C-alpha angles and dihedrals in degrees: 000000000000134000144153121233084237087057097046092050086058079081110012112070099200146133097203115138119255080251096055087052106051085041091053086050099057100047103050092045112267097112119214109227092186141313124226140184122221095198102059095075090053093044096106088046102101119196105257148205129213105227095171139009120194133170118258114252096215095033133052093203105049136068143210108233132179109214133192122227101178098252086089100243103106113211136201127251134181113224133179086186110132095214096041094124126154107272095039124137120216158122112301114195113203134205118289094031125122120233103224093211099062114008093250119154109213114225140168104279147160116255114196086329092312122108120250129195105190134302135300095218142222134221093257096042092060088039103241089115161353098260111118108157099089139353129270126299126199136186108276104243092058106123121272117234094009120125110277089216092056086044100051092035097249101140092096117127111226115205134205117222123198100220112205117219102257105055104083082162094072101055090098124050100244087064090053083048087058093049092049086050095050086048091060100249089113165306124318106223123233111264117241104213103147106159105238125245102292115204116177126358135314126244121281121260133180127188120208104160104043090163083076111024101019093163119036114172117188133175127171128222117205130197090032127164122208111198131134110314124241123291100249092043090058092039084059099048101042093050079059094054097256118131108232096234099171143326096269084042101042086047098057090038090058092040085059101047094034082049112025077235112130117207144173133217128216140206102232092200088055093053118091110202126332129333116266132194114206151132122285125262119235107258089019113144133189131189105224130203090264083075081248124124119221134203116221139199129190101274088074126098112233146187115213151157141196089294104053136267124338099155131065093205113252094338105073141328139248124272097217092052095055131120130248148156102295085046108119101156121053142176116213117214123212113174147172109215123190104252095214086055098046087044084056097047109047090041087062096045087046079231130150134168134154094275096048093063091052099053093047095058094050122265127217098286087191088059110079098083086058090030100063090034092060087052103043079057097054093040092057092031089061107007096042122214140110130280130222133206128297127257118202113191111186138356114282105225124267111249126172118079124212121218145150137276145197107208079206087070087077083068107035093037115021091031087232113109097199118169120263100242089051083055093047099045088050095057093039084062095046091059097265122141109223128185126182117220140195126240081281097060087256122149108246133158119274093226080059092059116260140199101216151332125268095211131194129194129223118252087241088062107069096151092065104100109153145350095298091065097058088046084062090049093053105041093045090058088043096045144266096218094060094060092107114238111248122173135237121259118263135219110229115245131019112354115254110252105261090173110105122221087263099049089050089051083056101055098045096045089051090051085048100050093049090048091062097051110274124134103215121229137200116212141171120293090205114067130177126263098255090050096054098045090057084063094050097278140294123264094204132046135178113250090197108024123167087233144031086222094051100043103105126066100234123256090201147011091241119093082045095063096031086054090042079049087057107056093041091058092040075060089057095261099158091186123034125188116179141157137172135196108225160131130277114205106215127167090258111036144339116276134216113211133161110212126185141185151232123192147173110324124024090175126012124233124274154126101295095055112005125219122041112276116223125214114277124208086248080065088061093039091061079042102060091035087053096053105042086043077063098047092056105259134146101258094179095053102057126108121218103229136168128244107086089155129249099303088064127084109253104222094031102054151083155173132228110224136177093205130343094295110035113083115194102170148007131214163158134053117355115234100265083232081077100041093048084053090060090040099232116141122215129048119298137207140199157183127206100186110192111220100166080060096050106105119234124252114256121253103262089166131266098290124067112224114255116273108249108179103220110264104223121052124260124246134220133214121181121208131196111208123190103213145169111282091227091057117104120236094222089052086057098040095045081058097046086047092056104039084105115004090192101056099027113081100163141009122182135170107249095168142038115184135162125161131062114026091027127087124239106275101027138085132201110234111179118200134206113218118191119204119195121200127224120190109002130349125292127251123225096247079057096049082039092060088048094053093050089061100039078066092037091066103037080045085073096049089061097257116131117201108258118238 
């Protein structure tokens, strides 16, 4: 929300400081974005006056003017400008100024070997306009050498005001006016809505679809003229960002900002019978003022005549009813929409506009009777014409609740004690009706002693709906920064553990992941279609998402960080490490899943060992083990298995299993298709590691057994096995492991070799075994009997002992 301080001080009487202001703002909610000042930039252009104008000597389309700037010394100034003639008044920029079109610092400079100090400008070049064929003229008595931003009333700071959600009232300026007076920074002015003098009907109106439009005004004005508004109209649109378009447009466009009171104008000759306000009709279309066209159903809200549809209801109007020029007869809308069906609408059109968001937050309901009177009086003030009667078709809604209230609710509730009377006299100012009554429920004076107050809001508060609401008011005039700060009780002693299993996991696994070298992302949960499809698909998609590219709930955390991958080596990043903590979105249940990545260099190139290394799919591998040893799961116990999914590499992939069914962990090189769809280059690993599938530790009760280091040495035995090629050494090592769970402790794969020595189709693995005594040594009948079942059990796995 835009205005300028001019425009606030049309209702706020006041002498409060820029500063005050913007201060006052901000504490009582409204927050303050920026302010800005149009004038500064334009603070080194003087009001100026042609002396001379002579042709250029080197050039047939410029001139050498004098030009007088008011400190008596004329200088000379080089224009191209078709109107620059001796007596004309206009902006001279001197040097050192900076043009605000273009950033240009003026400076003194030759122009086709002919001095120049500065530039006489033009509308567009100081950015009030779209004029460029020739510079500025102004009336002929304007005062030479003054500040053209003084001059042309520039110097009016414009603010910019976050709205939240739930103050509709202060989506026009004379609501933001009320909140400043309640805060104590002046006086609201009185409202000047006298209808105007009314002579025949109205229009005619019908309402058949009051659950969208209940309450439709309308008045006509004939013998209008459109022609431009006036200036200080326009100054004051466009300082708010809205492009002047013509006198009947610009007037419902300032109603709506001065008011927060959106309206719509009509060309009476373009309309075909009377006004009707219904639902839609499947297939309908309308061509809107936006130049779209629009296809419309019968949940949308609609203004309409004999001929068909010329008004998407409260959202924008019809191209083909719009005024123009030649326009001399008009009828002035002023309308309660329903805000859930606005919201709807426009949410299906993909559709938004000024008046949009103001419906659908909910507009005065009790204002149409001031609001098209307002307008009926600036259409006839500046337009001219005469105003008929009028018609009132429908009951606006009532808003507005009444409850009661404890003045005691501002301590208990909002931790301010503040007086009655001051309460009382907060909400008055805000519009509310309050009325102080005795123990039965009857009105008395406050000075007499009361119970409560019996509290009514205004019908431009609708999001006021019970006695919290009116502790928010209070404290928020009075002031949030003086609630005084007052800490929680505390339990003596260690706080009690408030972290749950999975937030510890968390934690742990995030700590994990940056000790080994990965740098941790956070990227979008909402991905786009395409995206999604390149991961196997998303379940769940937005019907109504802010953006194409965020529509779709992510199925993995992959085309986030391959995308993350991409910028950073379109930065020149030659090795990327990242991981994120995140949710998956499946059909069934959220999933938490900890993904990481492996991109472009593990080790750079140099003299030890030559050329730049990439990341394998065994680099993933150590990294998955790593993390879900981490994460607490039983890393000897798990099976490699196939199956990672199409976004894997077939041959270069894995998955980490207990069991058949339960997947911890995938792994390994993703399918170059992928990688060509997120445009990265190069060969890329990673690692998905499951956490929602990690089984919990059992409970083995609150104290950890003491640590006692085993008395007697361990032993090692290597084997060498001939297996089949196609057998997996993990298969092999996890049965050697559990030949004889009491005396193995470990098992691990020291050797791979295949050629001479082994026959086609087969592969040597050798195996140490580490066996680890209790009470006493072992003998070797003992370490013998071991070693019979260490090849027992690789025996049933098809391996023979190599001799």
């Amino acid at each position: 929300m835009k205005f300028t301080l001019s425009w606030l001080k049309q209702h706020l009487d006041t002498d409060a400081t820029l500063d005050q202001i913007d201060a006052a703002l901000t504490r009582i909610g409204l927050e303050v974005e920026g302010i800005e000042n149009p004038g500064e930039k334009l603070a080194a252009f003087r009001v100026a006056k042609v002396l001379t104008a002579e042709r250029h000597p080197q050039a047939d389309k410029l001139q050498v003017l004098t030009v007088d700037t008011g400190d008596g010394v004329p200088l000379q100034v080089v224009c191209g400008a078709p109107n620059a003639r001796a007596g004309l008044v206009g902006v001279l920029g001197l040097p050192g100024a900076t043009v605000p079109a273009n950033g240009m610092v003026l400076k003194v400079a030759a122009v086709r070997g002919v001095e120049s100090n500065g530039m006489m400008c033009s509308s567009r070049e100081l950015e009030l306009g779209d004029d460029h064929d020739g510079i500025i003229e102004l009336p002929a008595d304007a005062p030479i050498g003054t500040s053209f931003a003084d001059y042309a009333d520039l110097n009016d700071p414009v603010f910019d005001v976050s709205i939240t959600p739930n103050r509709q009232d202060c989506m026009g300026v004379r609501g933001i006016a009320r909140d400043l007076a309640a805060a104590g920074l002046g006086t609201l002015k009185p409202l000047d809505a006298t209808p105007v003098k009314a002579e025949g009907p109205g229009p005619e109106v019908r309402i058949e679809a009051p659950e969208g439009c209940p309450a439709y005004f309308g008045q006509t004005v004939r013998g209008v003229t459109n022609g431009a508004s006036p200036d200080w109209m326009q100054a004051r649109l466009k300082a708010v960002g809205q492009r002047p378009i013509s006198a009947l447009v610009d007037i419902t466009n300032y109603v709506m900002i001065d008011h927060g009171r959106p309206l719509h104008v009509y060309d009476k000759a373009k309309l075909s019978g009377a006004l009707t306000v219904r639902k839609a009709k499947p297939g309908e279309q309308v061509l809107a003022l936006n130049e779209k066209t629009y296809t419309l159903d019968e949940s949308i809200t609609v203004i309409a005549d004999d001929n068909g549809v010329h008004d998407i209801g409260g959202i924008m109007g019809g191209e083909d009813t719009g005024v123009s020029e030649a326009t001399t007869e008009v009828v002035i809308e002023c309308a309660y929409f329903d805000p859930e069906h606005i919201a709807r609408a426009g949410q299906k059109l993909l559709l938004t506009s000024d008046a949009r968001s103001r419906f659908e937050r909910g507009v005065d309901a009790a204002f149409l009777e001031d609001g098209i009177a307002i307008a009926a009086r600036l259409v006839t003030q500046i337009c001219g014409g005469t105003a008929s009667e009028v018609t009132r078709a429908g009951t606006p809604p009532q808003v507005g609740i009444t409850t009661g209230y404890d003045p005691a609710l501002a301590e208990t509730l909002g931790g301010l004690a503040i007086p009655a009377g001051r309460q009382k006299a907060i909400l008055e100012s805000l519009g509310f009706t309050v009325e102080p009554l005795d123990a039965n429920g009857d009105p008395v004076e406050l000075s007499e002693g009361f119970d409560a107050f019996r509290v009514t809001a205004p019908s431009w508060r609708r999001d006021i709906d019970g006695p919290a609401d009116l502790v928010e008011e209070v404290i928020r005039i009075e002031g949030i920064d003086n609630v005084p700060s007052t800490p929680l009780p505390r339990t003596p002693g260690v706080a009690t553990p408030t972290a749950t299993p999975e937030q510890k996991l968390e934690r742990r696994m995030r700590r994990t992941a940056a000790a080994r070298g990965f740098n941790e992302a956070v990227t979008w949960s909402f991905i786009a279609e395409k995206e999604a499809a390149a991961v196997g698909g998303g379940a769940w998609a937005l019907a109504n998402p802010i953006s194409e590219d965020l529509k779709v709930m992510r199925p993995s955390l992959l085309p986030g960080l391959l995308m993350a991958a991409g910028r950073n080596a379109k930065r020149g990043a030659t090795s990327v490490r990242l991981f994120e903590i995140g949710r998956r979105y499946l059909a069934d249940a959220e999933k938490l899943t900890l993904t990481a990545l492996l991109a472009g260099d593990k080790r750079a190139r140099g003299w030890q060992a030559g050329k730049a290394a990439p990341f394998d799919a065994y680099d993933a591998k150590a990294e998955a083990l790593a993390l879900l040893e981490a994460a607490g799961a039983p890393v000897g116990n798990l099976q490699v298995m196939g199956e990672a999914g199409e976004a894997w590499h077939p041959g270069q992939s894995a998955t980490l299993r207990l069991g058949p069914k339960t997947v911890l962990a995938a792994f390994g090189m993703l399918h170059p298709t992928l990688l060509r769809q997120f445009d990265l280059d190069g060969p890329v690993a990673a690692v998905e590691v499951f956490l929602d599938a990690i089984p919990a530790k059992r409970s083995t009760g609150f104290m950890r057994p003491a640590y006692t280091p085993p008395p007697l040495q361990a032993v090692t035995r290597d084997f060498a096995f001939i297996v089949p090629a196609e057998l997996a050494a993990g298969d092999l090592v996890r049965a050697v492991r559990n030949a004889d769970k009491a005396a193995i402790t470990d098992a691990r794969l020291f050797d791979l070799f295949t050629g001479a020595g082994v026959e086609e189709g087969k592969k040597s693995l050798a195996i140490e075994v580490t066996l680890q005594p209790g009470e006493k040594s072992f003998t070797d009948a003992e370490i013998k009997a071991v070693a019979d079942k260490v090849v027992a059990a690789a025996t049933k796995l098809g391996a023979t002992l190599r001799g």
